[in-house]
PDB file of C-alpha atoms in Angstrom:
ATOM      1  CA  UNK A  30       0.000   0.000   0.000  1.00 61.00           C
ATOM      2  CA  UNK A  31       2.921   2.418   0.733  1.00 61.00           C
ATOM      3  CA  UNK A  32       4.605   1.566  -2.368  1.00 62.00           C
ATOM      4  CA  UNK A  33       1.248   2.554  -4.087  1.00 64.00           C
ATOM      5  CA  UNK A  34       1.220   6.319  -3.219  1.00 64.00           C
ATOM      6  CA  UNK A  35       4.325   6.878  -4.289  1.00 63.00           C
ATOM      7  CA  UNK A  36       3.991   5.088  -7.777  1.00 65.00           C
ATOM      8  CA  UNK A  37       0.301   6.871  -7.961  1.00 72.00           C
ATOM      9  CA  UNK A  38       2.116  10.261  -6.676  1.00 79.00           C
ATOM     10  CA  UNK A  39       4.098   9.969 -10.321  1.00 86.00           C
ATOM     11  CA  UNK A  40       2.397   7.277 -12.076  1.00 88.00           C
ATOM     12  CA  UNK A  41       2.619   3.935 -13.247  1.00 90.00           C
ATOM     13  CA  UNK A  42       5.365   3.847 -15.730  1.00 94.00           C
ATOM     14  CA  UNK A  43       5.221   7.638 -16.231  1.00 94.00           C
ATOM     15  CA  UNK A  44       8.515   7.894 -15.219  1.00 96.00           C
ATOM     16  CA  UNK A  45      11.901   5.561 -14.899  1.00 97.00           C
ATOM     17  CA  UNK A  46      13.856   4.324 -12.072  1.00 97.00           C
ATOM     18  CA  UNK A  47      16.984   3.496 -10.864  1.00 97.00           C
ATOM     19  CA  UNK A  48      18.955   1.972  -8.163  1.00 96.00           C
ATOM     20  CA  UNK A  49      22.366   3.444  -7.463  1.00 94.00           C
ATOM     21  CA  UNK A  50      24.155   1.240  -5.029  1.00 86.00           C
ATOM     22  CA  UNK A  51      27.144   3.465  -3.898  1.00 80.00           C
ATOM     23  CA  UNK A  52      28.316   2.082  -0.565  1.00 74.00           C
ATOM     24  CA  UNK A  53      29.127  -1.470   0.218  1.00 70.00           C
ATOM     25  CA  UNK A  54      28.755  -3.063  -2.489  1.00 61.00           C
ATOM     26  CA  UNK A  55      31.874  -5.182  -3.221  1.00 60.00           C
ATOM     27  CA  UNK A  56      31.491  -4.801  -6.989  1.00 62.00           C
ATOM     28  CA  UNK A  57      33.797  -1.604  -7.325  1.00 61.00           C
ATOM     29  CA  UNK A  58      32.854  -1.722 -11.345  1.00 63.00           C
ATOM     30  CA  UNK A  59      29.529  -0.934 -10.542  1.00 66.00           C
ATOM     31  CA  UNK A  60      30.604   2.542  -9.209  1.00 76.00           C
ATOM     32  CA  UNK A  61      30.364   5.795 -11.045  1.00 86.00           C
ATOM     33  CA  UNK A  62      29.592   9.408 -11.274  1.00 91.00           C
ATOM     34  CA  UNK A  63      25.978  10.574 -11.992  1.00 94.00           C
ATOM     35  CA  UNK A  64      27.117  12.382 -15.107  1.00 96.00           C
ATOM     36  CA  UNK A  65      28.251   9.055 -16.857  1.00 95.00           C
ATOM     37  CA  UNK A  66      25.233   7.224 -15.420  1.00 96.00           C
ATOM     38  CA  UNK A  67      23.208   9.805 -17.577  1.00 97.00           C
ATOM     39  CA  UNK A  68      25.268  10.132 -20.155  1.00 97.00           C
ATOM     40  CA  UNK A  69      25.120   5.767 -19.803  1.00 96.00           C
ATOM     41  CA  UNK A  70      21.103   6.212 -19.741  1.00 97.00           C
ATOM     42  CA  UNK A  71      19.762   9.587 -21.387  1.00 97.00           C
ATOM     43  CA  UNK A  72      19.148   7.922 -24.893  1.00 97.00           C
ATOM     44  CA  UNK A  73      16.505   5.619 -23.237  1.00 97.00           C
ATOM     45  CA  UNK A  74      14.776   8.361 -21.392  1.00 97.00           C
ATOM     46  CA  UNK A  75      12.011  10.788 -22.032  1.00 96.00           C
ATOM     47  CA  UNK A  76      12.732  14.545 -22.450  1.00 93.00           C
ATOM     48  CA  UNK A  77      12.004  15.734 -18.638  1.00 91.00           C
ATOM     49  CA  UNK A  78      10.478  12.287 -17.670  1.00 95.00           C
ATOM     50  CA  UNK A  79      10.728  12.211 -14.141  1.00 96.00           C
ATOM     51  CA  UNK A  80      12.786   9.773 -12.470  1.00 97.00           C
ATOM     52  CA  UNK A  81      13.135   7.903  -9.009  1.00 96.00           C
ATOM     53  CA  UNK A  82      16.650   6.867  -7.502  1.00 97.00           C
ATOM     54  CA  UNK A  83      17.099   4.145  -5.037  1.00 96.00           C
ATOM     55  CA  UNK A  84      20.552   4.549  -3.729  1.00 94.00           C
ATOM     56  CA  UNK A  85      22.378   4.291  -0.601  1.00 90.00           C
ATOM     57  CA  UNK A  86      24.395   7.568  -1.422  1.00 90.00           C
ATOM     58  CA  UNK A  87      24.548  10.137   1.171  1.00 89.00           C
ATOM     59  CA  UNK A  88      25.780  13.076  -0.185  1.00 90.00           C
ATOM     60  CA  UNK A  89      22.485  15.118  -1.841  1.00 83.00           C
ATOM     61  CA  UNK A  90      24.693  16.953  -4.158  1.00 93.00           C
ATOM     62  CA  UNK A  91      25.604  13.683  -6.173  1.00 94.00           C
ATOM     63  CA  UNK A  92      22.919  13.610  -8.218  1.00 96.00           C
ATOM     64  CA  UNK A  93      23.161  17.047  -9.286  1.00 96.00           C
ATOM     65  CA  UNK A  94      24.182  16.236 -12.854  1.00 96.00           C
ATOM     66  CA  UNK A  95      20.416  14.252 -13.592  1.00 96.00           C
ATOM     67  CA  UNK A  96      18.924  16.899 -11.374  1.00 96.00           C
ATOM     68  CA  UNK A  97      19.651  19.502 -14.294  1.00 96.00           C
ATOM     69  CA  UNK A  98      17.909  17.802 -17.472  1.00 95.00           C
ATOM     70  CA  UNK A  99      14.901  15.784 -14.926  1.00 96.00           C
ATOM     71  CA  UNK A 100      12.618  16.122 -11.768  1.00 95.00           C
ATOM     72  CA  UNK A 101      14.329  13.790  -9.220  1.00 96.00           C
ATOM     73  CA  UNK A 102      12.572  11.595  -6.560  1.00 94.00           C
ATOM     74  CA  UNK A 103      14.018   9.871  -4.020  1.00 93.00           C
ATOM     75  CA  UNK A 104      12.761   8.279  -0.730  1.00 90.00           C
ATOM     76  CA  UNK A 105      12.869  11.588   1.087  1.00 88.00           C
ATOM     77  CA  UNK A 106      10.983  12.979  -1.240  1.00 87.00           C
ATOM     78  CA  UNK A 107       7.863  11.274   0.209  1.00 83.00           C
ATOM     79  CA  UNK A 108       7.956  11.096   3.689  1.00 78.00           C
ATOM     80  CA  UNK A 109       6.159  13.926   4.336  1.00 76.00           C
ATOM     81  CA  UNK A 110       3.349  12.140   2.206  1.00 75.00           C
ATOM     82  CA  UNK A 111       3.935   8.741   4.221  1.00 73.00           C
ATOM     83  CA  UNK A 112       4.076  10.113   7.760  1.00 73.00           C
ATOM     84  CA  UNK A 113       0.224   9.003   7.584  1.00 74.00           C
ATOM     85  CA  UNK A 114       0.968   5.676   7.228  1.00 75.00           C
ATOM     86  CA  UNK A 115       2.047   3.286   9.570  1.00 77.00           C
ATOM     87  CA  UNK A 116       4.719   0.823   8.742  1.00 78.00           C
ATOM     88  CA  UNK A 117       8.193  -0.595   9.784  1.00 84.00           C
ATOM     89  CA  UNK A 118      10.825   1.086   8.451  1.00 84.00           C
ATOM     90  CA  UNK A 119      12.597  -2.399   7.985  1.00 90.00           C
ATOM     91  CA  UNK A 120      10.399  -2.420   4.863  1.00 88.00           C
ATOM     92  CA  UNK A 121      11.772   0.807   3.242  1.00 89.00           C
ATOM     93  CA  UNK A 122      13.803  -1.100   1.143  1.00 91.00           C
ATOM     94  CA  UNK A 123      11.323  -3.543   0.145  1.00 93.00           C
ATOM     95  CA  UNK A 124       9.253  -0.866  -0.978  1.00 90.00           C
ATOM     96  CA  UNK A 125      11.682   0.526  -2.666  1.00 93.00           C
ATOM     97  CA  UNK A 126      11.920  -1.969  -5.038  1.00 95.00           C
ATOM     98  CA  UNK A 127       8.259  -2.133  -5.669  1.00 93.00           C
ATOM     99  CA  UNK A 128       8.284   1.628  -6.300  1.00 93.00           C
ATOM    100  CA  UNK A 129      11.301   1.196  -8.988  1.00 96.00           C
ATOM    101  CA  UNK A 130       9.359  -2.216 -10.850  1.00 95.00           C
ATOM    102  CA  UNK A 131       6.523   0.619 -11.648  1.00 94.00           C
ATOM    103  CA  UNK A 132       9.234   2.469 -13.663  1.00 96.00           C
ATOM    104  CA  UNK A 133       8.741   2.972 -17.691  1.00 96.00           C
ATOM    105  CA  UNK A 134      12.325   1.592 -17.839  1.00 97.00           C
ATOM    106  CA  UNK A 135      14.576   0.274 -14.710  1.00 97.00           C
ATOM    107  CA  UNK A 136      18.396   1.060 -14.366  1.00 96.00           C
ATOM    108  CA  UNK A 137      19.982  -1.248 -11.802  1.00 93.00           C
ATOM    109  CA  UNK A 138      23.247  -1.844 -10.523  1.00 90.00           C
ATOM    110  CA  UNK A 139      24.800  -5.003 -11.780  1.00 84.00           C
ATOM    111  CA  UNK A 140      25.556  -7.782  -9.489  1.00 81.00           C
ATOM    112  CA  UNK A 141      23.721  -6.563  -6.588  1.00 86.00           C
ATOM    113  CA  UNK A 142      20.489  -8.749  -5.727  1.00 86.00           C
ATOM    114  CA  UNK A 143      18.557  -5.884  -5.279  1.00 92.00           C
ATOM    115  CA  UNK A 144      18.128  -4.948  -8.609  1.00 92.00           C
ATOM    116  CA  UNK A 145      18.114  -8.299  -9.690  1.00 90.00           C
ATOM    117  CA  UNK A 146      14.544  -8.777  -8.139  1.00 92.00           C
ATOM    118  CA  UNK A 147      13.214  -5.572  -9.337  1.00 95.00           C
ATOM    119  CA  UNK A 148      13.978  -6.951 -12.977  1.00 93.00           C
ATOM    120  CA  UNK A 149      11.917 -10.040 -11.843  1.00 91.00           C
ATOM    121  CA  UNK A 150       9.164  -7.631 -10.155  1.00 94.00           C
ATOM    122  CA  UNK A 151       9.158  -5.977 -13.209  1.00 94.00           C
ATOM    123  CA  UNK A 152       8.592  -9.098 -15.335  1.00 92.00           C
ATOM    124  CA  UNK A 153       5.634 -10.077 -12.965  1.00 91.00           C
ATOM    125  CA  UNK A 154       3.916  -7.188 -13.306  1.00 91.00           C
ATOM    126  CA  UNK A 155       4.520  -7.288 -17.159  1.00 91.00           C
ATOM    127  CA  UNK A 156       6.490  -3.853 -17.438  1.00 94.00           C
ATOM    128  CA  UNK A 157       6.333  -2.131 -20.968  1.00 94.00           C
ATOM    129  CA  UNK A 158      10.359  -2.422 -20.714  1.00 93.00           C
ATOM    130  CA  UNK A 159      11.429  -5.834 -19.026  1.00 90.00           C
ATOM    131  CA  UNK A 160      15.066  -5.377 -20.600  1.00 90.00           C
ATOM    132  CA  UNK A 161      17.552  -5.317 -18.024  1.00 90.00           C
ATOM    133  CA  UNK A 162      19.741  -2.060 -18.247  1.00 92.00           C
ATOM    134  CA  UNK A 163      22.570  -1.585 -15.856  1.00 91.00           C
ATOM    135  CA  UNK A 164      23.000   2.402 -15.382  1.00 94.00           C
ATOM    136  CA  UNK A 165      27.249   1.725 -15.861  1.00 90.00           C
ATOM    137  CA  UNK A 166      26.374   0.619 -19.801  1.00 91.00           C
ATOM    138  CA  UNK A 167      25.879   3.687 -22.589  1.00 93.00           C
ATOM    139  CA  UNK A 168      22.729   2.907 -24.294  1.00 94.00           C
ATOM    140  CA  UNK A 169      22.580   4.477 -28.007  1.00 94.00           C
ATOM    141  CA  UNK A 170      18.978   4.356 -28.168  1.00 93.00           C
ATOM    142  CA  UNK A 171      18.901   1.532 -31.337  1.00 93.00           C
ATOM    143  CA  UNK A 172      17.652  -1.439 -29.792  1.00 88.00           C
ATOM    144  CA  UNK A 173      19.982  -3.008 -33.091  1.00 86.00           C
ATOM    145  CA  UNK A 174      23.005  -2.278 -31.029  1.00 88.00           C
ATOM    146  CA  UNK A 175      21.727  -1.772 -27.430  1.00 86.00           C
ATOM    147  CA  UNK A 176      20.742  -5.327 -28.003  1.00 80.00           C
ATOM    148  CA  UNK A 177      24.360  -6.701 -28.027  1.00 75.00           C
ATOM    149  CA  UNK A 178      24.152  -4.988 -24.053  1.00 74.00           C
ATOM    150  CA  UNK A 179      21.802  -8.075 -22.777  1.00 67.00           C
ATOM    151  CA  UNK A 180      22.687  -9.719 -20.122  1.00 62.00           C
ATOM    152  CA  UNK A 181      23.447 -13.184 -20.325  1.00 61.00           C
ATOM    153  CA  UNK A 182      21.391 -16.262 -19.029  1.00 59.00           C
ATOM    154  CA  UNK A 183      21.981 -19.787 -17.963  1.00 57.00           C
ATOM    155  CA  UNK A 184      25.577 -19.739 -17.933  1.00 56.00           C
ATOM    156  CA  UNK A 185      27.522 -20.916 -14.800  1.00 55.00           C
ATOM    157  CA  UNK A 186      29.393 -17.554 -14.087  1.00 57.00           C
ATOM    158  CA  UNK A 187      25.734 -15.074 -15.103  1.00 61.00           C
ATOM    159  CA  UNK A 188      24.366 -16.958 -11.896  1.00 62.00           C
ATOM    160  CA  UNK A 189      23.735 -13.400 -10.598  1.00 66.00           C
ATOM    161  CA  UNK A 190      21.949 -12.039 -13.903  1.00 70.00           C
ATOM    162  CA  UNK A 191      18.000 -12.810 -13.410  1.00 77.00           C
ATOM    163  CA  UNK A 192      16.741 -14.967 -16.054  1.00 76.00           C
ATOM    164  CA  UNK A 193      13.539 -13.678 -17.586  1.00 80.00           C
ATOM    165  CA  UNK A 194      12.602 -17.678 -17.247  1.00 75.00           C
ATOM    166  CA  UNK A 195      11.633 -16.821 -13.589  1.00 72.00           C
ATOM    167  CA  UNK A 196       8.704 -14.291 -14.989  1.00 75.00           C
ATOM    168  CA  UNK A 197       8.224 -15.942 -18.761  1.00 75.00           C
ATOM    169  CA  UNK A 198       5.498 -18.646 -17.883  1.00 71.00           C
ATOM    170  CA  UNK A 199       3.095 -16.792 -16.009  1.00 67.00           C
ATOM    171  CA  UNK A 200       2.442 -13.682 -17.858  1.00 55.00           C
ATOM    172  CA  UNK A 201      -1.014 -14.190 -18.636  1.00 54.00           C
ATOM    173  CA  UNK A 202      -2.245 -10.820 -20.171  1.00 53.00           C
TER     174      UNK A 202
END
């Protein structure tokens, strides 16, 4: 129910998400600035479409780059809107990733579990996007070569990569 005011608040895949692990992850790769992860990501995103990060970065002057070309929303953003409601904080997270599945398009971090079951929220709910970008990979906007970005499936050392399999089968509509 939480997760539904703030995907009603900008609406269901009016706008694209992201999550920006910055911390402790142990995947240094998946690290970098917010002006390559738009440059990575602009291609696939709407003039001014509004956009909600997930991230574990502290600093509120990160994001600055995106902030300039899109209306940013992050967690804080709604708070004031959820004091209302009564819920654990434990679940923030959790509703989180609900909140980023109702994106147009999802950016996640690669390796990190996190996204990985957005991407398989996302194929549940039947997204109009179910690719699986990683915000560290330029997109050209030509699915002919943005193709060649897929991840890969199935193969002993993708183990972390979630196979569309998982969703495939029980899309019904």
């Amino acid at each position: 129910r939480t997760a539904s005011i703030n995907a009603e608040y900008m609406g269901l895949f009016q706008y694209s998400s992201y999550h920006i692990r910055r911390n402790e992850l142990q995947y240094k790769s998946s690290f970098t600035s917010a002006s390559i992860t738009l440059r990575n990501t602009q291609n696939l995103l709407n003039l001014e479409e509004p956009l909600y990060l997930a991230t574990d970065e502290t600093s509120p002057e990160f994001f600055a780059a995106i902030e300039k070309t899109h209306k940013v929303y992050r967690w804080k953003d709604f708070e004031s809107v959820l004091k209302e409601q009564s819920f654990d904080k434990k679940l923030i997270g959790m509703i989180e990733q609900v909140i980023c599945a109702g994106g147009r398009r999802f950016f996640g971090t690669r390796l990190s579990t996190f996204s990985g079951y957005i991407y398989r929220l996302r194929g549940y709910i039947n997204a109009p996007d179910l690719n699986q970008y990683a915000h560290t990979v330029y997109y050209t906007g030509d699915p002919r070569i943005d193709e060649k970005s897929v991840l890969e499936y199935g193969a002993p050392d993708h183990y972390m990569n979630e196979d569309p399999t998982m969703w495939g089968s029980i899309i019904c509509c």
